[in-house]
Amino acid sequence: SILARAALHPGPGPRSILARGRAPSWPGAALHPGRPAARPAGPVGYREPVTSPPFDAQAYLAEPGRPAQVAAVSAAGVPLLGSLWFAFERGRFWFSSMAGSPLPQAAARGAPIAVLVDDFTPPHSIRQVRTRGRGQVEPHDAAVVQRIYGRYLGPDPGQWPGFFRARTPDSERWVLWSAGPDSGLIVTSPQFLADELRWQKPADSPL
């Protein structure tokens, strides 16, 4: 889908060019077609793509309090976007959403789901995990829902607001759903020097 591709490969801009690891069109590139233009001197640079994750993405996704930006397209072609609590377990992103809301409806159709988990605090910490994969609705599992909430509310459910304690076992008004990292990108750019790992099929996912 257009939106899912856009979430994984955003349009031109300082941040997206660095994250994608592609050489930008520096001034002078158009003057000599077919010949790389000289890159301006300075701290911004590029490294060759790596063959293993440039940072511990599993530990990164396990860090508490970090939300995921999740995108899909509705059956009517309407772009969908949300900032969701998640847990990454068993090689999938897990979410708990209100039944009948647009994103789990897209997952129920098996639509592609794009997920972005990022930390953009330049120049020392620029990390992104971007994935795209088919969504699916899962059987309700109160333990998984509790682990999702625990990442943001703390490990003791007794300290959570009552609203969240009531939601954990509720399988009628809330739906558990997931999306896999079938393709994606892991990138870090300390001092704006980009190291990235891309994959195009589930068997190659490092997650």
mmCIF file of C-alpha atoms in Angstrom:
data_model
loop_
_atom_site.group_PDB
_atom_site.id
_atom_site.type_symbol
_atom_site.label_atom_id
_atom_site.label_comp_id
_atom_site.label_asym_id
_atom_site.label_seq_id
_atom_site.Cartn_x
_atom_site.Cartn_y
_atom_site.Cartn_z
ATOM 1 C CA SER A 1 0.000 0.000 0.000
ATOM 2 C CA ILE A 2 1.065 3.579 -0.590
ATOM 3 C CA LEU A 3 0.872 4.501 3.082
ATOM 4 C CA ALA A 4 2.756 1.453 4.266
ATOM 5 C CA ARG A 5 5.527 2.170 1.760
ATOM 6 C CA ALA A 6 5.577 5.816 2.859
ATOM 7 C CA ALA A 7 5.918 4.815 6.511
ATOM 8 C CA LEU A 8 8.951 2.699 5.697
ATOM 9 C CA HIS A 9 10.414 5.104 3.109
ATOM 10 C CA PRO A 10 9.395 8.657 3.985
ATOM 11 C CA GLY A 11 9.842 11.447 1.486
ATOM 12 C CA PRO A 12 12.923 13.614 1.106
ATOM 13 C CA GLY A 13 14.124 15.519 4.123
ATOM 14 C CA PRO A 14 17.250 15.704 6.295
ATOM 15 C CA ARG A 15 16.075 12.955 8.633
ATOM 16 C CA SER A 16 14.720 10.547 6.014
ATOM 17 C CA ILE A 17 17.742 10.879 3.711
ATOM 18 C CA LEU A 18 20.091 9.937 6.511
ATOM 19 C CA ALA A 19 17.911 7.066 7.717
ATOM 20 C CA ARG A 20 17.618 5.607 4.240
ATOM 21 C CA GLY A 21 21.385 5.677 3.738
ATOM 22 C CA ARG A 22 21.081 6.996 0.192
ATOM 23 C CA ALA A 23 23.437 9.586 -1.201
ATOM 24 C CA PRO A 24 21.631 12.943 -1.395
ATOM 25 C CA SER A 25 21.725 15.136 -4.466
ATOM 26 C CA TRP A 26 24.462 17.490 -3.427
ATOM 27 C CA PRO A 27 24.968 20.640 -5.501
ATOM 28 C CA GLY A 28 26.888 19.704 -8.613
ATOM 29 C CA ALA A 29 25.379 16.237 -9.017
ATOM 30 C CA ALA A 30 23.195 17.386 -11.917
ATOM 31 C CA LEU A 31 26.184 18.931 -13.692
ATOM 32 C CA HIS A 32 27.842 15.565 -14.257
ATOM 33 C CA PRO A 33 25.225 12.856 -14.876
ATOM 34 C CA GLY A 34 26.515 9.365 -14.163
ATOM 35 C CA ARG A 35 29.401 10.628 -12.044
ATOM 36 C CA PRO A 36 29.082 10.907 -8.235
ATOM 37 C CA ALA A 37 29.220 14.470 -7.041
ATOM 38 C CA ALA A 38 31.681 15.428 -4.368
ATOM 39 C CA ARG A 39 30.118 15.383 -0.916
ATOM 40 C CA PRO A 40 30.451 18.615 1.075
ATOM 41 C CA ALA A 41 33.122 18.519 3.724
ATOM 42 C CA GLY A 42 31.893 18.301 7.293
ATOM 43 C CA PRO A 43 30.736 15.866 9.977
ATOM 44 C CA VAL A 44 27.865 14.375 7.954
ATOM 45 C CA GLY A 45 28.850 11.144 6.223
ATOM 46 C CA TYR A 46 27.787 7.670 5.208
ATOM 47 C CA ARG A 47 28.959 4.150 5.895
ATOM 48 C CA GLU A 48 28.526 1.024 3.868
ATOM 49 C CA PRO A 49 25.377 -0.995 4.726
ATOM 50 C CA VAL A 50 25.988 -3.515 7.494
ATOM 51 C CA THR A 51 25.122 -7.223 7.447
ATOM 52 C CA SER A 52 23.973 -7.440 11.084
ATOM 53 C CA PRO A 53 21.818 -5.078 13.168
ATOM 54 C CA PRO A 54 23.766 -1.894 13.972
ATOM 55 C CA PHE A 55 22.442 -1.951 17.552
ATOM 56 C CA ASP A 56 20.592 -4.360 19.840
ATOM 57 C CA ALA A 57 17.120 -3.876 18.390
ATOM 58 C CA GLN A 58 15.560 -6.482 20.673
ATOM 59 C CA ALA A 59 16.732 -4.615 23.776
ATOM 60 C CA TYR A 60 15.681 -1.312 22.210
ATOM 61 C CA LEU A 61 12.138 -2.553 21.573
ATOM 62 C CA ALA A 62 11.992 -3.820 25.156
ATOM 63 C CA GLU A 63 12.773 -0.398 26.629
ATOM 64 C CA PRO A 64 9.715 0.709 28.641
ATOM 65 C CA GLY A 65 7.684 3.762 27.784
ATOM 66 C CA ARG A 66 8.502 3.988 24.088
ATOM 67 C CA PRO A 67 5.386 4.011 21.825
ATOM 68 C CA ALA A 68 5.093 2.748 18.261
ATOM 69 C CA GLN A 69 3.802 4.780 15.331
ATOM 70 C CA VAL A 70 1.504 2.441 13.416
ATOM 71 C CA ALA A 71 0.083 2.987 9.927
ATOM 72 C CA ALA A 72 -2.243 1.129 7.570
ATOM 73 C CA VAL A 73 -4.924 1.799 4.966
ATOM 74 C CA SER A 74 -8.629 1.152 5.518
ATOM 75 C CA ALA A 75 -10.750 -0.980 3.205
ATOM 76 C CA ALA A 76 -12.028 2.285 1.705
ATOM 77 C CA GLY A 77 -8.490 3.527 1.032
ATOM 78 C CA VAL A 78 -8.374 5.972 3.950
ATOM 79 C CA PRO A 79 -4.908 6.410 5.546
ATOM 80 C CA LEU A 80 -4.764 5.251 9.163
ATOM 81 C CA LEU A 81 -2.158 6.348 11.694
ATOM 82 C CA GLY A 82 -1.876 5.908 15.443
ATOM 83 C CA SER A 83 0.629 6.128 18.270
ATOM 84 C CA LEU A 84 0.133 2.880 20.206
ATOM 85 C CA TRP A 85 1.426 1.054 23.244
ATOM 86 C CA PHE A 86 2.975 -2.244 22.246
ATOM 87 C CA ALA A 87 4.985 -5.240 23.303
ATOM 88 C CA PHE A 88 7.388 -7.026 20.992
ATOM 89 C CA GLU A 89 7.181 -10.760 21.671
ATOM 90 C CA ARG A 90 7.653 -13.957 19.695
ATOM 91 C CA GLY A 91 8.873 -11.991 16.713
ATOM 92 C CA ARG A 92 5.751 -9.790 16.424
ATOM 93 C CA PHE A 93 4.448 -6.418 17.558
ATOM 94 C CA TRP A 94 1.415 -6.856 19.841
ATOM 95 C CA PHE A 95 -1.246 -4.202 20.419
ATOM 96 C CA SER A 96 -4.477 -3.897 22.405
ATOM 97 C CA SER A 97 -7.111 -1.608 20.862
ATOM 98 C CA MET A 98 -10.789 -0.850 21.167
ATOM 99 C CA ALA A 99 -12.851 -3.353 19.206
ATOM 100 C CA GLY A 100 -14.101 -1.872 15.952
ATOM 101 C CA SER A 101 -11.409 0.828 15.770
ATOM 102 C CA PRO A 102 -9.719 1.284 12.385
ATOM 103 C CA LEU A 103 -6.270 -0.243 12.948
ATOM 104 C CA PRO A 104 -7.420 -3.611 14.353
ATOM 105 C CA GLN A 105 -10.042 -3.709 11.605
ATOM 106 C CA ALA A 106 -7.213 -3.393 9.075
ATOM 107 C CA ALA A 107 -5.336 -6.170 10.892
ATOM 108 C CA ALA A 108 -8.427 -8.380 10.771
ATOM 109 C CA ARG A 109 -8.376 -8.051 6.957
ATOM 110 C CA GLY A 110 -4.720 -9.068 6.890
ATOM 111 C CA ALA A 111 -3.758 -5.632 5.593
ATOM 112 C CA PRO A 112 -0.091 -4.560 5.626
ATOM 113 C CA ILE A 113 0.760 -2.765 8.857
ATOM 114 C CA ALA A 114 3.713 -0.375 9.016
ATOM 115 C CA VAL A 115 5.379 0.156 12.396
ATOM 116 C CA LEU A 116 7.971 2.760 13.385
ATOM 117 C CA VAL A 117 9.710 2.818 16.770
ATOM 118 C CA ASP A 118 12.205 5.641 16.884
ATOM 119 C CA ASP A 119 14.471 7.687 19.097
ATOM 120 C CA PHE A 120 15.499 10.954 17.489
ATOM 121 C CA THR A 121 17.679 12.929 19.876
ATOM 122 C CA PRO A 122 20.544 14.076 17.634
ATOM 123 C CA PRO A 123 23.416 13.968 17.359
ATOM 124 C CA HIS A 124 24.165 11.190 19.842
ATOM 125 C CA SER A 125 21.077 8.969 19.690
ATOM 126 C CA ILE A 126 19.269 8.427 16.402
ATOM 127 C CA ARG A 127 17.762 4.949 16.274
ATOM 128 C CA GLN A 128 14.870 3.554 14.274
ATOM 129 C CA VAL A 129 13.183 0.208 13.784
ATOM 130 C CA ARG A 130 10.809 0.345 10.806
ATOM 131 C CA THR A 131 8.845 -2.691 9.701
ATOM 132 C CA ARG A 132 5.989 -3.715 7.471
ATOM 133 C CA GLY A 133 4.002 -6.936 7.703
ATOM 134 C CA ARG A 134 0.570 -8.465 7.592
ATOM 135 C CA GLY A 135 -1.645 -7.784 10.573
ATOM 136 C CA GLN A 136 -3.833 -10.320 12.305
ATOM 137 C CA VAL A 137 -6.285 -10.441 15.201
ATOM 138 C CA GLU A 138 -5.161 -12.727 18.012
ATOM 139 C CA PRO A 139 -7.105 -14.769 20.576
ATOM 140 C CA HIS A 140 -7.495 -12.710 23.720
ATOM 141 C CA ASP A 141 -4.625 -13.270 26.138
ATOM 142 C CA ALA A 142 -4.872 -11.264 29.350
ATOM 143 C CA ALA A 143 -1.220 -11.966 30.183
ATOM 144 C CA VAL A 144 -0.053 -10.358 26.912
ATOM 145 C CA VAL A 145 -2.331 -7.350 27.464
ATOM 146 C CA GLN A 146 -0.942 -6.987 30.978
ATOM 147 C CA ARG A 147 2.611 -7.025 29.653
ATOM 148 C CA ILE A 148 1.728 -4.318 27.122
ATOM 149 C CA TYR A 149 0.273 -2.079 29.822
ATOM 150 C CA GLY A 150 3.114 -2.870 32.203
ATOM 151 C CA ARG A 151 5.630 -1.338 29.800
ATOM 152 C CA TYR A 152 3.964 2.057 30.274
ATOM 153 C CA LEU A 153 2.223 1.882 33.659
ATOM 154 C CA GLY A 154 4.763 -0.117 35.654
ATOM 155 C CA PRO A 155 4.950 -3.783 36.611
ATOM 156 C CA ASP A 156 2.396 -3.703 39.459
ATOM 157 C CA PRO A 157 -1.211 -3.773 38.155
ATOM 158 C CA GLY A 158 -2.373 -2.782 41.620
ATOM 159 C CA GLN A 159 -0.878 0.670 40.983
ATOM 160 C CA TRP A 160 -2.589 1.139 37.616
ATOM 161 C CA PRO A 161 -5.699 3.282 37.134
ATOM 162 C CA GLY A 162 -8.809 1.118 37.457
ATOM 163 C CA PHE A 163 -9.648 1.682 33.806
ATOM 164 C CA PHE A 164 -6.604 -0.311 32.709
ATOM 165 C CA ARG A 165 -7.104 -3.055 35.280
ATOM 166 C CA ALA A 166 -10.632 -3.534 33.941
ATOM 167 C CA ARG A 167 -9.442 -3.631 30.331
ATOM 168 C CA THR A 168 -6.931 -6.440 30.835
ATOM 169 C CA PRO A 169 -9.442 -9.355 30.894
ATOM 170 C CA ASP A 170 -12.029 -7.642 28.644
ATOM 171 C CA SER A 171 -12.226 -9.520 25.341
ATOM 172 C CA GLU A 172 -15.531 -7.975 24.216
ATOM 173 C CA ARG A 173 -14.682 -4.285 24.043
ATOM 174 C CA TRP A 174 -10.933 -4.661 23.444
ATOM 175 C CA VAL A 175 -9.091 -6.679 20.828
ATOM 176 C CA LEU A 176 -5.573 -8.084 20.871
ATOM 177 C CA TRP A 177 -3.840 -7.935 17.500
ATOM 178 C CA SER A 178 -0.360 -8.165 16.060
ATOM 179 C CA ALA A 179 1.839 -7.391 13.071
ATOM 180 C CA GLY A 180 4.993 -9.123 11.916
ATOM 181 C CA PRO A 181 8.255 -7.573 10.694
ATOM 182 C CA ASP A 182 8.046 -9.176 7.237
ATOM 183 C CA SER A 183 10.300 -6.481 5.798
ATOM 184 C CA GLY A 184 11.999 -3.544 7.367
ATOM 185 C CA LEU A 185 14.936 -1.415 8.359
ATOM 186 C CA ILE A 186 17.050 -1.018 11.494
ATOM 187 C CA VAL A 187 19.176 2.117 11.435
ATOM 188 C CA THR A 188 21.291 4.167 13.788
ATOM 189 C CA SER A 189 23.030 7.439 12.945
ATOM 190 C CA PRO A 190 25.349 8.577 15.737
ATOM 191 C CA GLN A 191 26.904 11.879 14.725
ATOM 192 C CA PHE A 192 24.783 11.500 11.548
ATOM 193 C CA LEU A 193 26.867 8.559 10.265
ATOM 194 C CA ALA A 194 24.220 6.053 9.198
ATOM 195 C CA ASP A 195 24.554 2.302 9.772
ATOM 196 C CA GLU A 196 21.551 0.315 8.585
ATOM 197 C CA LEU A 197 20.276 -3.179 7.999
ATOM 198 C CA ARG A 198 17.381 -3.874 5.615
ATOM 199 C CA TRP A 199 15.458 -7.068 4.944
ATOM 200 C CA GLN A 200 12.773 -7.895 2.399
ATOM 201 C CA LYS A 201 11.296 -11.206 3.568
ATOM 202 C CA PRO A 202 10.282 -12.676 6.954
ATOM 203 C CA ALA A 203 13.002 -15.343 6.926
ATOM 204 C CA ASP A 204 15.657 -12.599 6.901
ATOM 205 C CA SER A 205 14.220 -10.590 9.795
ATOM 206 C CA PRO A 206 16.773 -10.091 12.595
ATOM 207 C CA LEU A 207 13.979 -9.457 15.108
#
